[in-house]
Tab-separated table of C-alpha atoms in Angstrom:
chain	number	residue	atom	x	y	z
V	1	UNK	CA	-105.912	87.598	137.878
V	2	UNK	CA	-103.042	88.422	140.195
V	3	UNK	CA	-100.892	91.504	140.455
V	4	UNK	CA	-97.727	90.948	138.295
V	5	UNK	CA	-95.963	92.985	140.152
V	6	UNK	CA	-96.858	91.733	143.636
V	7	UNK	CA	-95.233	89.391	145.320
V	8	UNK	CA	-91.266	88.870	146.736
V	9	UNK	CA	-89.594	90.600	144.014
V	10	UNK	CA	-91.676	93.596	144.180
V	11	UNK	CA	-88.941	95.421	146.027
V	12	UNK	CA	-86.381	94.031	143.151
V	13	UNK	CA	-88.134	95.289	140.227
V	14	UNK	CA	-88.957	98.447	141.656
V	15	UNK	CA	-85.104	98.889	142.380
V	16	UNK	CA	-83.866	97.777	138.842
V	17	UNK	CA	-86.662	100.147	137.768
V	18	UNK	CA	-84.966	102.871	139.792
V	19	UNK	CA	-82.083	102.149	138.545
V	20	UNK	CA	-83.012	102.317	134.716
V	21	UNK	CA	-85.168	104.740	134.518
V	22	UNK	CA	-83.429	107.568	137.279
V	23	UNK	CA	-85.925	107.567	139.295
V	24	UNK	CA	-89.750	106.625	140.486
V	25	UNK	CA	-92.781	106.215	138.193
V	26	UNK	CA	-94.827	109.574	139.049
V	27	UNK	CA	-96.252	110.868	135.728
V	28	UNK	CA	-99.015	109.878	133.577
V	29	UNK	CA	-98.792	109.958	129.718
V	30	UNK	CA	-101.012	113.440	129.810
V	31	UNK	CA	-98.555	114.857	132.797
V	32	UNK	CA	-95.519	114.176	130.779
V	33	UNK	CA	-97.075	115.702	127.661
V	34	UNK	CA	-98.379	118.671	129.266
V	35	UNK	CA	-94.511	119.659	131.667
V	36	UNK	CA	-92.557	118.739	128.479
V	37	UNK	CA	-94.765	121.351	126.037
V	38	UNK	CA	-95.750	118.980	123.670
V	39	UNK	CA	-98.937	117.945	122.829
V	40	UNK	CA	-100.597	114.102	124.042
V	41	UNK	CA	-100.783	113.018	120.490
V	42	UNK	CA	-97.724	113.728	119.342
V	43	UNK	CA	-95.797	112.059	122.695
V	44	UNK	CA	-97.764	108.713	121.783
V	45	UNK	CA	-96.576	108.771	118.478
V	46	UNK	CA	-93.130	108.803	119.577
V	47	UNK	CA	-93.730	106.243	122.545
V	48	UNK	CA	-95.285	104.464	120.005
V	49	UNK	CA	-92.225	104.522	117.441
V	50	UNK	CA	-89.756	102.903	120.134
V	51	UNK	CA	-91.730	100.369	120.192
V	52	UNK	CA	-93.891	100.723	123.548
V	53	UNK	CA	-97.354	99.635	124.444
V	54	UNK	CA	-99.762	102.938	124.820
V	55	UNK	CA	-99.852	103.381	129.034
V	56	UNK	CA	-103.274	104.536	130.618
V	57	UNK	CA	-104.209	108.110	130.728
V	58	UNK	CA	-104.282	107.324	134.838
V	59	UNK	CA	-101.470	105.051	134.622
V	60	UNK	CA	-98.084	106.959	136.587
V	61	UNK	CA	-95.786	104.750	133.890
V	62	UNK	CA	-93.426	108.082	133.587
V	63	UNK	CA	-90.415	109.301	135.509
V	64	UNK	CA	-88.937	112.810	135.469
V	65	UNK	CA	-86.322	110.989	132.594
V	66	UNK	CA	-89.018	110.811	130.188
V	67	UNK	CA	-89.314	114.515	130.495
V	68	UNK	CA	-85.983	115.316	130.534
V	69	UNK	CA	-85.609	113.135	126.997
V	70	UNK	CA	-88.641	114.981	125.822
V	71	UNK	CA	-86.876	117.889	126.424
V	72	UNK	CA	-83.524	117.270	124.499
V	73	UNK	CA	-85.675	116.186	121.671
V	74	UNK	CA	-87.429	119.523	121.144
V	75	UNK	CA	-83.866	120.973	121.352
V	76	UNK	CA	-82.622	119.118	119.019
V	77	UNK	CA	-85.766	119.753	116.519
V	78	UNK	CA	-85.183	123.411	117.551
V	79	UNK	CA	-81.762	123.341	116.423
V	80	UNK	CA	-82.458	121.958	112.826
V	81	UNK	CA	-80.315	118.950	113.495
V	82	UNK	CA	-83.591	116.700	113.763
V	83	UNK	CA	-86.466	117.587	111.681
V	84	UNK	CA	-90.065	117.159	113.034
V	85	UNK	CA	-91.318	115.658	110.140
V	86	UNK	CA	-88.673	112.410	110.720
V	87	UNK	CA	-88.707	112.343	114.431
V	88	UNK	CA	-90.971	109.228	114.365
V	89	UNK	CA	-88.686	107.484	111.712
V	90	UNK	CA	-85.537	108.176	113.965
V	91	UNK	CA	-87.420	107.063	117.314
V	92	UNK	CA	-88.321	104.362	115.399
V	93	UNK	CA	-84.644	103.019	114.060
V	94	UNK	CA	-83.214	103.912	117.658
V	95	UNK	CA	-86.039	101.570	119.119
V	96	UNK	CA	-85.229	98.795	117.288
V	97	UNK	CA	-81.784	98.781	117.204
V	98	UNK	CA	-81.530	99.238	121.156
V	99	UNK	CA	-84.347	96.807	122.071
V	100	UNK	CA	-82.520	94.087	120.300
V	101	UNK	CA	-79.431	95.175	122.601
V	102	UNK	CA	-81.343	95.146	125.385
V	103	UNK	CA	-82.587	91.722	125.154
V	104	UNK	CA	-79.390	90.206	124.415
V	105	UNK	CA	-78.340	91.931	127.450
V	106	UNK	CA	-80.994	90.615	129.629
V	107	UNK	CA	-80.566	87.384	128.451
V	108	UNK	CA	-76.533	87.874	129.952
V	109	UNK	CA	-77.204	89.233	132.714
V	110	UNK	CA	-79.977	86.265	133.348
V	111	UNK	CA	-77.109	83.760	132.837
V	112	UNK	CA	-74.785	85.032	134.555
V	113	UNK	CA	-77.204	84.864	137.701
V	114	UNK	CA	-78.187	81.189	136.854
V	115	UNK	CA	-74.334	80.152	137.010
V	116	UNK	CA	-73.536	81.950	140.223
V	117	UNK	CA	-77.041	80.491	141.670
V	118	UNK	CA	-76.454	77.699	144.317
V	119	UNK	CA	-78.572	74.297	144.752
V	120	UNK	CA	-81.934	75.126	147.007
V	121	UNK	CA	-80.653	78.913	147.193
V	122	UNK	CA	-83.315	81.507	148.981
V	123	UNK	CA	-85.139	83.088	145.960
V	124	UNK	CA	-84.624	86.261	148.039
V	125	UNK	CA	-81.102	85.773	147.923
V	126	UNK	CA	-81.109	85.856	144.301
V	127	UNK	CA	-83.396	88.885	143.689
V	128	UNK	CA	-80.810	90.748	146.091
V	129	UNK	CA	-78.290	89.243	143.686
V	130	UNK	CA	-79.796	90.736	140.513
V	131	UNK	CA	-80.291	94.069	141.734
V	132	UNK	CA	-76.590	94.316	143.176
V	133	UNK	CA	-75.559	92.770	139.569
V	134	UNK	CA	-77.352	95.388	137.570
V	135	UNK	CA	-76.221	98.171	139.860
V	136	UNK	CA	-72.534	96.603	139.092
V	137	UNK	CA	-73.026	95.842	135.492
V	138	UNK	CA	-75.329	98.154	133.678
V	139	UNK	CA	-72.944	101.496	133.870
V	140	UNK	CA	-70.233	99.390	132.358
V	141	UNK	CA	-72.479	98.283	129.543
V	142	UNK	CA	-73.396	101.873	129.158
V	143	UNK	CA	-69.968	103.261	129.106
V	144	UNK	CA	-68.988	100.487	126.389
V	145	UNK	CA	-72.009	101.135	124.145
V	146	UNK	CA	-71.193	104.763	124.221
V	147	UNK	CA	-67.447	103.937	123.418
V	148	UNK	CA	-68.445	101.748	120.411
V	149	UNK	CA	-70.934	104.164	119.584
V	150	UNK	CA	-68.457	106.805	119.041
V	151	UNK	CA	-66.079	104.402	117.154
V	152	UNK	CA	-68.991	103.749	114.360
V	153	UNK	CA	-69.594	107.346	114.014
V	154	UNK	CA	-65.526	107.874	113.452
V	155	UNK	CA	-66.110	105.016	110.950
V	156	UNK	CA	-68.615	107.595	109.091
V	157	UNK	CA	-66.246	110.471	109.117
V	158	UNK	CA	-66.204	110.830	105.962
V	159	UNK	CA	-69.955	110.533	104.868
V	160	UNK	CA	-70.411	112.901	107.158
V	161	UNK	CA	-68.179	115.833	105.605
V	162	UNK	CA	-69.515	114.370	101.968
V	163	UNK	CA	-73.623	114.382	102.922
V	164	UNK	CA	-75.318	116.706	100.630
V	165	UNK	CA	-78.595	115.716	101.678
V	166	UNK	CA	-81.423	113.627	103.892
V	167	UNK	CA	-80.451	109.857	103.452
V	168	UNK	CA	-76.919	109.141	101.792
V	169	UNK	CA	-77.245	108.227	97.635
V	170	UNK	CA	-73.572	106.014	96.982
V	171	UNK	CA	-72.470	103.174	94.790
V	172	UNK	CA	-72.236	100.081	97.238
V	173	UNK	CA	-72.180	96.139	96.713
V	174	UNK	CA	-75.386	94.430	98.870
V	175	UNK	CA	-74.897	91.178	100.265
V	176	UNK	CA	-77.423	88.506	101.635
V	177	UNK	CA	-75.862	85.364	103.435
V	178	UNK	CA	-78.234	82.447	103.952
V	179	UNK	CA	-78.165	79.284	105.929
V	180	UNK	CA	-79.643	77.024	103.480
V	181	UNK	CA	-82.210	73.934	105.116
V	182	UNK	CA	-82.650	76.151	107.900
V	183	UNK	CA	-86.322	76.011	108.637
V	184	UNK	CA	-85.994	71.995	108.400
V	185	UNK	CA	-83.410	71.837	110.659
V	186	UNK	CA	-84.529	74.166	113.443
V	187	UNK	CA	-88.108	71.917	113.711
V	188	UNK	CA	-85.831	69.568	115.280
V	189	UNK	CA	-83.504	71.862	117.879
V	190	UNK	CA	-84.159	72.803	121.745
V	191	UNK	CA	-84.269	76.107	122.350
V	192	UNK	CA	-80.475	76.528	123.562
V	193	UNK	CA	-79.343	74.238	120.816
V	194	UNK	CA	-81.124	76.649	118.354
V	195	UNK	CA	-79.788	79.688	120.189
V	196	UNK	CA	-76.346	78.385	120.155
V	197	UNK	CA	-76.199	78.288	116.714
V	198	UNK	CA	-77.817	81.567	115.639
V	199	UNK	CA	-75.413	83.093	117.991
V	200	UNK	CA	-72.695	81.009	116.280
V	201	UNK	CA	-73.492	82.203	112.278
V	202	UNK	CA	-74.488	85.717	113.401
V	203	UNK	CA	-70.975	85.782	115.367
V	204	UNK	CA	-68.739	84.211	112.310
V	205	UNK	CA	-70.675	86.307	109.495
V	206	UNK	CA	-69.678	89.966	111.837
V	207	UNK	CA	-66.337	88.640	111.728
V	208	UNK	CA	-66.096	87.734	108.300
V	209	UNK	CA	-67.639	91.392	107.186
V	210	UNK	CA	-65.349	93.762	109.518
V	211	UNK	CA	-62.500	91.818	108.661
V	212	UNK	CA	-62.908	92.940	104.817
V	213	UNK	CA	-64.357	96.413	105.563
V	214	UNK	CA	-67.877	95.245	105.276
V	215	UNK	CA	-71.270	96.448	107.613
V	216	UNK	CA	-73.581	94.276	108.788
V	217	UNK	CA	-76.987	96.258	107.966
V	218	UNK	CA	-79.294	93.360	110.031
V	219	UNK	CA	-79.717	90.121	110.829
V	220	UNK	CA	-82.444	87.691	110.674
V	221	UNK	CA	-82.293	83.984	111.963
V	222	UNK	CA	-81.099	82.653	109.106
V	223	UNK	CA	-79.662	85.359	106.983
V	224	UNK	CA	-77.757	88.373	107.483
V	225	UNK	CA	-77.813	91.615	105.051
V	226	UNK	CA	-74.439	93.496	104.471
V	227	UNK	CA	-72.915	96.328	102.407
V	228	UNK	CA	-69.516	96.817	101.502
V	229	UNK	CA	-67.302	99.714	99.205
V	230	UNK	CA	-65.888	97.538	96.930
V	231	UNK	CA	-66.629	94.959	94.955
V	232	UNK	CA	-63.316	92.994	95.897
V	233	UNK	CA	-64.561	93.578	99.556
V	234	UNK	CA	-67.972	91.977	98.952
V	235	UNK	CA	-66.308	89.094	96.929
V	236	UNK	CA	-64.038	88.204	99.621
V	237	UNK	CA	-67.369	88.607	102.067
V	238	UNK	CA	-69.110	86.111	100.045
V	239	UNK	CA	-66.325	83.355	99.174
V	240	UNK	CA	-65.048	82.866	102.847
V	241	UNK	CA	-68.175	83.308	104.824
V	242	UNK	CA	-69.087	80.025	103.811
V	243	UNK	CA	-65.365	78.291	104.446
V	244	UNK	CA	-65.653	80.068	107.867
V	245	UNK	CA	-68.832	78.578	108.833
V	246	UNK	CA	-68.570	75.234	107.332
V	247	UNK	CA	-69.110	72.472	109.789
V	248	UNK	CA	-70.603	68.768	109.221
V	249	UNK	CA	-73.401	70.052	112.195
V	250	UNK	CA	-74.320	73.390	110.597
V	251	UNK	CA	-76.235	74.114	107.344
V	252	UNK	CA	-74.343	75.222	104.424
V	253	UNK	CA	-74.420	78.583	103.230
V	254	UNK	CA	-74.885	80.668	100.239
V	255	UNK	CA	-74.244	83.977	99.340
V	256	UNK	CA	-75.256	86.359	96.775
V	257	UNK	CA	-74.643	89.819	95.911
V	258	UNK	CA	-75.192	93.120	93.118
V	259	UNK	CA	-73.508	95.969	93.059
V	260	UNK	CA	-74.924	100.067	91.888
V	261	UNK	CA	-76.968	102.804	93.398
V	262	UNK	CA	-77.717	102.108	97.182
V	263	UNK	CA	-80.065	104.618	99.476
V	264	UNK	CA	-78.487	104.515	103.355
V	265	UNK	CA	-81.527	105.918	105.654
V	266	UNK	CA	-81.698	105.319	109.602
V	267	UNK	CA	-79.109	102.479	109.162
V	268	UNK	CA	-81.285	100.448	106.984
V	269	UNK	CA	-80.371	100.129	102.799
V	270	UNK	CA	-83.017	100.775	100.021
V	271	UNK	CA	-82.758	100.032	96.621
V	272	UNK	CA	-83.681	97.364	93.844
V	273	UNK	CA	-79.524	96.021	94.273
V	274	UNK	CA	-80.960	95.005	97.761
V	275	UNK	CA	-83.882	93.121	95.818
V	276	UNK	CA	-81.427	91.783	93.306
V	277	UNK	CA	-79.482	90.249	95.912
V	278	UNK	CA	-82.074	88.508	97.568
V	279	UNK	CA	-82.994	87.066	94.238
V	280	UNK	CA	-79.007	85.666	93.812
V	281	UNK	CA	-78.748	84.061	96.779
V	282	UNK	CA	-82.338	82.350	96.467
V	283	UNK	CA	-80.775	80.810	93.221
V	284	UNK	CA	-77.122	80.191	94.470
V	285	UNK	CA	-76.201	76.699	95.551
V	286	UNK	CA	-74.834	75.882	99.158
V	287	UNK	CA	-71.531	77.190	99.218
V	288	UNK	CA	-71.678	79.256	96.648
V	289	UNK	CA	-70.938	83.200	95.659
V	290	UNK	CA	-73.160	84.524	92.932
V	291	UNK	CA	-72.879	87.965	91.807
V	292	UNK	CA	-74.877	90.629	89.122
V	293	UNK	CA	-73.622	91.613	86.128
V	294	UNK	CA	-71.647	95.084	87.678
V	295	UNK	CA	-70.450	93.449	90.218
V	296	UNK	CA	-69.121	90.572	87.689
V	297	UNK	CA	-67.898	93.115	85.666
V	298	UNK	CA	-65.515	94.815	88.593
V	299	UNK	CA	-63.872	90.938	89.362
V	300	UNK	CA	-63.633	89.961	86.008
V	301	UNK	CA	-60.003	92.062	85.433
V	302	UNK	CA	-58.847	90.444	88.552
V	303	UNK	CA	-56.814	87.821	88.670
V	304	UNK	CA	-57.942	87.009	92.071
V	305	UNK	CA	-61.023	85.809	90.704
V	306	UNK	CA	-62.468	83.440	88.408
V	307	UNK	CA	-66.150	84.826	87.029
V	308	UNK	CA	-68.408	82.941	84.992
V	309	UNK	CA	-72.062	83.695	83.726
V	310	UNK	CA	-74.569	81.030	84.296
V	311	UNK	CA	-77.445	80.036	82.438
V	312	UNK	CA	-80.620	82.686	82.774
V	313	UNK	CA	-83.496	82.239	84.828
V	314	UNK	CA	-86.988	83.513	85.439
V	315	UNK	CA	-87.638	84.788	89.194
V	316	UNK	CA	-89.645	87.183	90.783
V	317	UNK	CA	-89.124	90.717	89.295
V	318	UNK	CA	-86.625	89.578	86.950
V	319	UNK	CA	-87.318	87.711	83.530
V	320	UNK	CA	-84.414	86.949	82.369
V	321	UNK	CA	-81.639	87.429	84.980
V	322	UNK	CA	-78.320	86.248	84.616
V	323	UNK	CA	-76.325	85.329	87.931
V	324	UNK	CA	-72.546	84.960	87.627
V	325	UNK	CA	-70.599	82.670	89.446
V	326	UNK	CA	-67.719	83.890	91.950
V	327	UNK	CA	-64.573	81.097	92.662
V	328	UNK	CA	-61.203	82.402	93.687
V	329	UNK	CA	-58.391	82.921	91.268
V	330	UNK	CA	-56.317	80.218	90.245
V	331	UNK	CA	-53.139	81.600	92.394
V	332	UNK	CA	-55.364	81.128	95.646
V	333	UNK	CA	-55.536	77.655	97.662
V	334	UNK	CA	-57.477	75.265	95.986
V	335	UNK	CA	-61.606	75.330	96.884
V	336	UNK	CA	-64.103	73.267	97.250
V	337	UNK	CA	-66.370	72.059	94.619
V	338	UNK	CA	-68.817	74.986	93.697
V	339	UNK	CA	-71.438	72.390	92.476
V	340	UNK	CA	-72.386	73.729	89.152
V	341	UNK	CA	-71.239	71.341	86.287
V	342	UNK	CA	-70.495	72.600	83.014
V	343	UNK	CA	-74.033	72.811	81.632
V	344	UNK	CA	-75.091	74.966	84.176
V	345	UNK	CA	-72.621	77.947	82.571
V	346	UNK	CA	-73.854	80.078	79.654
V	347	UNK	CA	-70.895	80.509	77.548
V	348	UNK	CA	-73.099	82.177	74.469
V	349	UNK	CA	-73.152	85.375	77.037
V	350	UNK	CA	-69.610	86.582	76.223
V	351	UNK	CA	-66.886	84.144	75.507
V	352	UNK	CA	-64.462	86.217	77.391
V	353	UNK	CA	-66.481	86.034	80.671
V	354	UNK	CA	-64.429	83.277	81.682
V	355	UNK	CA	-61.160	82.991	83.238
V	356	UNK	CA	-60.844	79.573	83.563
């Protein structure tokens, strides 16, 4: 099999690789181990938790930055402010998080090279383009990440003066948004078509949830998890994200959401509200909001909202669960047609559920 790395943009990736990494490859996985004090299982633990393929005991896959990061870590587990228990749980979120970045970044910087590309260009021309672009680009990506890194943790202020322990225990609403016929549809979309259109929804639902105080926890093709404060926050989440995205070429959307006791570790949420929301949007129909019963119960004063229980079902984990259905007050413009007719609503549950 031939080299991957031989060939005419040998001398490119080794630059880029410069670049990134400060520095040559010099170190095996033992070497690093061994000048950074810790021991060779414990390094391929972490190596493994952000999400890296073991290296070689003889392969030199290691450059004096590895160390160096080695190196802050122990300080930090030193310090108390990282426990050495949850090291491999923290490498493990930060891997994740950033090697989604990273690809999206690649995947920029590898269009922005195909535009400026000319007809029957000299593929060395463009390798010395690429390195001169990354050399250009990638401390301005790394100056913005750390500005918008800073900005989230000034968003946490105050969980941070309020933590009284590992993990963060508060009262949230938990939202799933879901492009409904999306499997169907995507059998039948090129590559860039289907790109273009994740990029689209995962675009207009971040917009939609920071413009009512909302976090998006992840995203998945064709869904995206959020938390918000407030129930009025997560209602207005879950009515307009499907107005916003509503287009005769896209897939509708539903939303659902629940509302109690929410876990926040390494960025992710835990609880059975996250479960319960799942279940409500499985059930909701396109273009619909349906909400639990406590996070009915916190619209229901409101005259922003109209709140009705429909009829119970049997789903996974839940015998008899009760969804309620979330429409905008009657002083708001009018809406589109929710698509539940009359028989669909339970009106046995409580006779003053409604506000219609």
């Amino acid at each position: 099999m031939d080299d991957p790395g031989a060939g005419p943009d040998l001398g490119a990736r080794e630059a880029l690789e410069r670049l990134l990494l400060d520095g040559p490859r010099r170190y095996t996985r033992l070497e690093v181990g061994r000048m950074a004090g810790m021991p060779p299982e414990r390094t391929q633990r972490l190596w493994r938790a952000l999400g890296f393929p073991d290296a070689a005991d003889d392969d030199p896959a290691f450059t004096d930055a590895d160390i160096a990061a080695l190196g802050v870590l122990s300080t930090l587990i030193d310090s108390g402010f990282v426990d050495a228990d949850s090291e491999a749980s923290i490498a493990r979120a930060m891997g994740q998080s950033l090697s989604r970045l990273a690809d999206w970044q690649t995947d920029m910087l590898a269009d922005a090279l195909l535009r400026g590309a000319q007809p029957g260009e000299d593929p060395a021309a463009t390798t010395e383009r690429a390195v001169a672009a990354a050399q250009a680009l990638l401390p301005r990506l790394r100056e913005v990440q750390d500005y918008v890194w800073r900005r989230h943790l000034v968003a946490n202020v105050d969980r941070l003066l309020a933590a009284t322990g590992p993990g963060d225990r508060r009262e949230l609403a938990v939202g799933f948004a879901d492009l409904v016929g999306y499997t169907s549809r995507s059998r039948g979309m090129g590559g860039r078509e289907l790109g273009a259109m994740v990029e689209d929804f995962e675009s207009t639902a971040a917009e939609v949830i920071a413009r009512h105080h909302g976090r998006v926890v992840k995203t998945v093709g064709d869904g995206v998890l959020f938390t918000a404060r407030s129930a009025t926050d997560a209602a207005d989440i879950g009515l307009e994200l499907p107005d916003a995205w509503a287009a005769d070429d896209r897939p509708p959307l539903r939303v659902g959401a629940a509302y109690g006791a929410v876990l926040t570790r390494l960025g992710d949420v835990y609880s059975p509200v996250v479960n319960l929301a799942s279940r409500l949007t499985s059930l909701a129909r396109p273009g619909a909001l349906l909400v639990d019963r406590d996070l009915a119960d916190r619209l229901r004063p409101l005259a922003d909202y109209r709140v009705r229980p429909l009829r119970r079902v049997s789903v996974r984990g839940y015998d008899h669960l009760q969804p309620w259905l979330v429409r905008r007050g009657r002083a708001a413009a009018e809406e589109p047609d929710s698509g539940y007719g009359d028989d669909a609503f339970d009106v046995e549950d409580d006779p003053s559920a409604s506000r219609d």
